[in-house]
Structures are given as structure tokens and as C-alpha cells.
Amino acid sequence: MRIIQINQKYPEDWIRVLNHIANLFFEDSKLKVDTTEADMKVSFQYRVDADFSVHTSAVLEMDGKTYMNDYSIQYDIDVPEREQKIRIKRALSHVFLNVLEQHTGMHQQWGILTGVRPTKLYHKFRQAGMSDSEIAEILKRDFRLSEEKVALLKEIVARQLVTIPDLDDIGKEISVYIGIPFCPTKCAYCTFPAYAIGSNRKQGRVATFLDGLHIELREMGKWLTENNMKITSIYWGGGTPTSIEAEEMDALYQTMYESFPNPETIREVTVEAGRPDTITPEKLEVLKKWGIDRISVNPQSYTDETLKAIGRHHTVQETIDKFWLARESGMNNINMDLIIGLPNEGIEEFQNSLDESAKMQPESLTVHTLSFKRASEMTRNKDKYKVADRDTVAEMMRMAQVWTKENDYVPYYLYRQKNILGNLENVGYSKPGEESIYNIVIMEEVQTILGVGCGASSKFVHPETGKITQFHNPKDPAAYILTFEEAIEKKIELLNDLYKK
């Protein structure tokens, strides 16, 4: 824990943002006014002039050294008090970032941006009528993004608009996420609803959960049909949806297609088959029967020792075998995930993962950077897991960028997470024309995502204002079984309010 003493009390949301900035440099930090245990001291000053200009400064003192920075920005118009505070908060972030960069020697390519969805900011400026060059100038000047990150955002946004030409109007439609909360085992880095299917089946929870899910699918399908809602995409996630048996999958898809309106107009249906040890010929036949050919077969790594360390009970060879089994079974759009920075992995191991990926050429490759999620086993026992340093993970990301370009992949979606190694990002790459519509709409928050099943989160996005209301189904199967009927009622209430039904 790094204690940073600040010169005065600031609003809680300012402190939260400044804390996020500090955590880009230190694993854990806390800003305090009154403390005798400070590792460093920072004094902030700010003022707003009559011409709407904002001026800030920061002075950082540590170990007899002093680092200073001043920042000013001129605005053309006055704004309400709430917007004024956002301007000040952003300007304070500038000077705080600068003095911390001076002190540590680190350069943050994402500047003061600490949020999950930087592409959403690019879309906001685009929809306001700004040109790419104007957007680039704002991102560099106001948010301190590097040229490289601005170029990446520009490329992704352009690809999204090719994939979904009606992206700005797609809020009139709806997408559906269906959560199956079971996996063979839980990975050490995972915080998704993922419960060991073996023990839950013995306790009868799998069958009872599936009974509830059938009911929820029918009831939500009934509302969608009665209100003539058009479905853009459906995504089966979890957990691992292919953890259940082939006949159970078959029954669920039958309920889905019988219950949801106009299935012929659905642009995309995806099923996460991420754990290779859940894929069987029988399950692939079920997918083929229902016309589903978009799946994930996720290696994460092509090093057997790494797979054991993170709790994935399959081998590298099984990943390769199941990929080709899926391909030969008619799966025409296969995504594979790789994770940068897994325990004990460096340049050599990641190069091996890229070399193996080159042999298969999946339609899409999602490159994640390891994030220490608060509730994961890996975070709770950090001392057990030795991960790569900042420079190494940055080089691995660069390797991924070079490899994807050489193999004719394009970046099409991006998101970031707290506590992500190297303050990097997660990027989805695909062969042109094979992009996932669902991944784009959920990341850009351009339409309502109706969550069905265990651990499913619904995001109700107002089609005109963009205001978002969230509702979360229970993560635990036992809790879902007890409360799914209440969840159905609440979601219908929120849908009726959203669409004024």
C-alpha cells in the first residue's frame, strides 16, 4: 500500500479518479489528508478564470526530491457547475499524471483515461460531428493519449462501422445474453459465474437450473414477441455453455427458437465453447442442427505447465484436436483467446502461442492482458503466481499487434480493466468480415442487452438518451433457482418502462 498525502480534502469522486491515476503507477495506493505514514506528499492547486480557462498545478515531494507540473486549458463556453467540476477533475488528473511520470520514469500511453471503454469516447466525438483529425487532437490534448493509442481507436471505430453500418440506430433493436454458470473447473484468474458442474449435478442443481432457464427463456421471449422487438444477436456465455450435456443444449436451443420472435432476422448466434474439454462430437452436432456455427475454443496458452497452474484441466494437444474437430464439424467462425502475462510466461511462451495460432488461423483471436480481478483466486494468493513485468507484457502486446497484421487480422473491439498488467488493454482481432456483432454492441453500449440465466447482467439502454439501467440475475445457481421468477417480473417492468409499453 502506497500512502499519498494530499494538501486538502476534495470531493469523493475527485479522490476516486486521482486514486485511479495513482494506481497506474503503484499496485495499491490511498490518498489521505491527515496522516503520519505518508510515502509521498502531493499539493494541488486549481482555479477557474472568467474567460472559462482552467488552471491546475501539482507539486510532488518524496525522498528529498520535488516534481512539479502546471497545466492550463481554455474553453470557449461556460458550463453548468457539474460540468465545471468535471473540467477541474480532468485538469487535476493531468498534473498528477505528469508528476508521477516524472517520479517513476513510466509513461502512460492511455494518458488520464482509466475507464473500460475508450472507443465509446471516440464514438461520442464522432456522433457530435467531429472529424478524425479533430478527435485525435482532443484525445491527445485533453486526455494525453499517445499517437499509437489514438490510431488504434480510429482503426477499431472504422471497422465497427463497416461491420454494423447502422450502429448509431441499432438501439431500436435488442440483443440477448444467456448465462450457463457451469465449468469443469474454475480458472485461477476468473471471476465469472463458473461453478464445478460435477458437484452441482450431484446436488441436482444443474437440472433445476435448466428448468428455470427454460421458463425464463419462454417468458422473456413472450414479451419480445408481443412487443415486436427485433433481436440483433444472441450470445450463450457463462461459465461454459458446452459444459452441459448435448441433449440439454438441444432442448435449450429448441426453447430459444420457439420462444424468440423472427429468428430468421437474428444477425448472429454465438456459443462459448471456451473450454476444449467440454467439446464433443455430439455437442457439435447439436450446434450444427440449429444452424449455430460461431463458437469459441479458448487455449489461453499453448504451454501445458501454464494450463495446470491456472486450473485448466485440459492439455495443449486437446485444444488443437478440438479446434480441428469443430472445424471439420462445420464451425465456420471460431474465436480463440490468448492471455498475455499468465504465470511464469514470457516472450518465448507467448511466441509459441502465436506460432500455434498461425497453424489454425481462427476467424478471430482475442488478446487479453491478465487482470488481477478482486475476487479471483489469483488475486487472493498473488504470492503463488509470478507474472511478467511491465516492459515484458508491453513487448508481448506489440508481438500480438505485429502477428495479427502479418496474418491479415484487423482490430475491431477493445476494452480495459482495473489492475490490468502494464496498464494495457484487451483487443479483439478478426479476419475482415468475421467480427462479432455482439462484442461490438456490448462494448459500445449502443443497445439494450437482455440478460437471461445465472449471472446474466441486463443493460437497459434508452434508445434516445443512451441512459443505462442495470439489473443483475443472481450468480449462484441455488440463488437463481429461488429468485428467477422475481427477476423475470423486474426485467419486464424495466422493459415496459424503457419502451413505454
mmCIF file of N, CA and C in Angstrom, residues 359-407:
data_model
loop_
_atom_site.group_PDB
_atom_site.id
_atom_site.type_symbol
_atom_site.label_atom_id
_atom_site.label_comp_id
_atom_site.label_asym_id
_atom_site.label_seq_id
_atom_site.Cartn_x
_atom_site.Cartn_y
_atom_site.Cartn_z
ATOM 1 N N LYS A 359 -0.953 -21.823 -37.151
ATOM 2 C CA LYS A 359 -1.257 -23.089 -37.824
ATOM 3 C C LYS A 359 -2.764 -23.277 -38.016
ATOM 4 N N MET A 360 -3.564 -22.680 -37.112
ATOM 5 C CA MET A 360 -5.015 -22.881 -37.156
ATOM 6 C C MET A 360 -5.763 -21.753 -37.844
ATOM 7 N N GLN A 361 -5.240 -20.535 -37.752
ATOM 8 C CA GLN A 361 -5.875 -19.375 -38.384
ATOM 9 C C GLN A 361 -7.369 -19.274 -38.020
ATOM 10 N N PRO A 362 -7.687 -19.171 -36.737
ATOM 11 C CA PRO A 362 -9.098 -18.995 -36.363
ATOM 12 C C PRO A 362 -9.642 -17.701 -36.956
ATOM 13 N N GLU A 363 -10.959 -17.629 -37.122
ATOM 14 C CA GLU A 363 -11.551 -16.427 -37.717
ATOM 15 C C GLU A 363 -11.329 -15.194 -36.842
ATOM 16 N N SER A 364 -11.244 -15.387 -35.536
ATOM 17 C CA SER A 364 -10.930 -14.253 -34.663
ATOM 18 C C SER A 364 -10.030 -14.703 -33.530
ATOM 19 N N LEU A 365 -9.205 -13.766 -33.067
ATOM 20 C CA LEU A 365 -8.279 -14.016 -31.971
ATOM 21 C C LEU A 365 -8.394 -12.846 -31.000
ATOM 22 N N THR A 366 -8.809 -13.136 -29.780
ATOM 23 C CA THR A 366 -8.929 -12.095 -28.766
ATOM 24 C C THR A 366 -7.701 -12.158 -27.868
ATOM 25 N N VAL A 367 -6.983 -11.048 -27.797
ATOM 26 C CA VAL A 367 -5.753 -10.987 -26.997
ATOM 27 C C VAL A 367 -6.057 -10.215 -25.716
ATOM 28 N N HIS A 368 -6.091 -10.944 -24.615
ATOM 29 C CA HIS A 368 -6.350 -10.349 -23.300
ATOM 30 C C HIS A 368 -5.029 -10.076 -22.593
ATOM 31 N N THR A 369 -5.012 -9.050 -21.766
ATOM 32 C CA THR A 369 -3.909 -8.832 -20.837
ATOM 33 C C THR A 369 -4.400 -9.237 -19.452
ATOM 34 N N LEU A 370 -3.609 -10.023 -18.755
ATOM 35 C CA LEU A 370 -4.028 -10.515 -17.448
ATOM 36 C C LEU A 370 -4.412 -9.367 -16.526
ATOM 37 N N SER A 371 -5.557 -9.513 -15.882
ATOM 38 C CA SER A 371 -6.018 -8.528 -14.902
ATOM 39 C C SER A 371 -6.219 -9.227 -13.570
ATOM 40 N N PHE A 372 -5.713 -8.610 -12.503
ATOM 41 C CA PHE A 372 -5.895 -9.180 -11.164
ATOM 42 C C PHE A 372 -7.263 -8.744 -10.630
ATOM 43 N N LYS A 373 -8.269 -9.547 -10.956
ATOM 44 C CA LYS A 373 -9.635 -9.222 -10.537
ATOM 45 C C LYS A 373 -9.792 -9.510 -9.052
ATOM 46 N N ARG A 374 -10.504 -8.616 -8.396
ATOM 47 C CA ARG A 374 -10.538 -8.612 -6.928
ATOM 48 C C ARG A 374 -10.947 -9.950 -6.329
ATOM 49 N N ALA A 375 -11.903 -10.642 -6.933
ATOM 50 C CA ALA A 375 -12.444 -11.859 -6.317
ATOM 51 C C ALA A 375 -11.797 -13.141 -6.835
ATOM 52 N N SER A 376 -10.768 -13.037 -7.681
ATOM 53 C CA SER A 376 -10.191 -14.244 -8.268
ATOM 54 C C SER A 376 -9.231 -14.921 -7.301
ATOM 55 N N GLU A 377 -9.042 -16.229 -7.502
ATOM 56 C CA GLU A 377 -8.103 -16.988 -6.687
ATOM 57 C C GLU A 377 -6.690 -16.444 -6.864
ATOM 58 N N MET A 378 -6.366 -16.005 -8.063
ATOM 59 C CA MET A 378 -5.031 -15.491 -8.346
ATOM 60 C C MET A 378 -4.736 -14.224 -7.550
ATOM 61 N N THR A 379 -5.742 -13.367 -7.394
ATOM 62 C CA THR A 379 -5.558 -12.134 -6.629
ATOM 63 C C THR A 379 -5.460 -12.434 -5.139
ATOM 64 N N ARG A 380 -6.272 -13.373 -4.670
ATOM 65 C CA ARG A 380 -6.247 -13.719 -3.242
ATOM 66 C C ARG A 380 -4.905 -14.344 -2.839
ATOM 67 N N ASN A 381 -4.240 -14.995 -3.795
ATOM 68 C CA ASN A 381 -2.973 -15.663 -3.497
ATOM 69 C C ASN A 381 -1.882 -15.207 -4.462
ATOM 70 N N LYS A 382 -1.698 -13.894 -4.532
ATOM 71 C CA LYS A 382 -0.777 -13.310 -5.511
ATOM 72 C C LYS A 382 0.638 -13.858 -5.384
ATOM 73 N N ASP A 383 1.068 -14.172 -4.178
ATOM 74 C CA ASP A 383 2.439 -14.615 -3.973
ATOM 75 C C ASP A 383 2.730 -15.937 -4.685
ATOM 76 N N LYS A 384 1.698 -16.706 -4.968
ATOM 77 C CA LYS A 384 1.867 -18.002 -5.634
ATOM 78 C C LYS A 384 2.162 -17.848 -7.119
ATOM 79 N N TYR A 385 1.780 -16.685 -7.700
ATOM 80 C CA TYR A 385 1.797 -16.549 -9.154
ATOM 81 C C TYR A 385 2.804 -15.478 -9.571
ATOM 82 N N LYS A 386 3.875 -15.893 -10.240
ATOM 83 C CA LYS A 386 4.897 -14.962 -10.719
ATOM 84 C C LYS A 386 4.534 -14.539 -12.143
ATOM 85 N N VAL A 387 4.293 -13.247 -12.334
ATOM 86 C CA VAL A 387 3.875 -12.771 -13.648
ATOM 87 C C VAL A 387 4.926 -11.818 -14.219
ATOM 88 N N ALA A 388 4.828 -11.596 -15.536
ATOM 89 C CA ALA A 388 5.820 -10.789 -16.250
ATOM 90 C C ALA A 388 5.776 -9.330 -15.802
ATOM 91 N N ASP A 389 6.923 -8.635 -15.982
ATOM 92 C CA ASP A 389 6.984 -7.226 -15.618
ATOM 93 C C ASP A 389 6.367 -6.358 -16.715
ATOM 94 N N ARG A 390 6.272 -5.076 -16.431
ATOM 95 C CA ARG A 390 5.586 -4.120 -17.308
ATOM 96 C C ARG A 390 6.178 -4.105 -18.725
ATOM 97 N N ASP A 391 7.499 -4.063 -18.825
ATOM 98 C CA ASP A 391 8.139 -3.997 -20.140
ATOM 99 C C ASP A 391 7.897 -5.271 -20.938
ATOM 100 N N THR A 392 7.899 -6.407 -20.258
ATOM 101 C CA THR A 392 7.692 -7.681 -20.952
ATOM 102 C C THR A 392 6.271 -7.800 -21.490
ATOM 103 N N VAL A 393 5.272 -7.425 -20.689
ATOM 104 C CA VAL A 393 3.896 -7.529 -21.188
ATOM 105 C C VAL A 393 3.658 -6.530 -22.328
ATOM 106 N N ALA A 394 4.317 -5.372 -22.269
ATOM 107 C CA ALA A 394 4.199 -4.404 -23.365
ATOM 108 C C ALA A 394 4.784 -4.980 -24.649
ATOM 109 N N GLU A 395 5.902 -5.685 -24.534
ATOM 110 C CA GLU A 395 6.512 -6.310 -25.712
ATOM 111 C C GLU A 395 5.626 -7.430 -26.254
ATOM 112 N N MET A 396 4.990 -8.182 -25.374
ATOM 113 C CA MET A 396 4.085 -9.251 -25.806
ATOM 114 C C MET A 396 2.883 -8.678 -26.552
ATOM 115 N N MET A 397 2.382 -7.545 -26.086
ATOM 116 C CA MET A 397 1.281 -6.896 -26.794
ATOM 117 C C MET A 397 1.744 -6.424 -28.165
ATOM 118 N N ARG A 398 2.949 -5.887 -28.219
ATOM 119 C CA ARG A 398 3.490 -5.462 -29.520
ATOM 120 C C ARG A 398 3.616 -6.654 -30.465
ATOM 121 N N MET A 399 4.060 -7.792 -29.933
ATOM 122 C CA MET A 399 4.168 -9.015 -30.736
ATOM 123 C C MET A 399 2.810 -9.419 -31.301
ATOM 124 N N ALA A 400 1.770 -9.302 -30.473
ATOM 125 C CA ALA A 400 0.416 -9.645 -30.929
ATOM 126 C C ALA A 400 -0.030 -8.715 -32.052
ATOM 127 N N GLN A 401 0.292 -7.424 -31.915
ATOM 128 C CA GLN A 401 -0.090 -6.460 -32.946
ATOM 129 C C GLN A 401 0.599 -6.769 -34.271
ATOM 130 N N VAL A 402 1.877 -7.104 -34.206
ATOM 131 C CA VAL A 402 2.628 -7.431 -35.422
ATOM 132 C C VAL A 402 2.095 -8.726 -36.035
ATOM 133 N N TRP A 403 1.886 -9.737 -35.191
ATOM 134 C CA TRP A 403 1.420 -11.046 -35.674
ATOM 135 C C TRP A 403 0.055 -10.937 -36.346
ATOM 136 N N THR A 404 -0.878 -10.235 -35.708
ATOM 137 C CA THR A 404 -2.223 -10.128 -36.291
ATOM 138 C C THR A 404 -2.190 -9.409 -37.637
ATOM 139 N N LYS A 405 -1.356 -8.393 -37.751
ATOM 140 C CA LYS A 405 -1.250 -7.679 -39.030
ATOM 141 C C LYS A 405 -0.661 -8.582 -40.105
ATOM 142 N N GLU A 406 0.374 -9.319 -39.754
ATOM 143 C CA GLU A 406 1.012 -10.222 -40.713
ATOM 144 C C GLU A 406 0.077 -11.340 -41.159
ATOM 145 N N ASN A 407 -0.869 -11.714 -40.285
ATOM 146 C CA ASN A 407 -1.793 -12.806 -40.590
ATOM 147 C C ASN A 407 -3.173 -12.318 -41.022
#
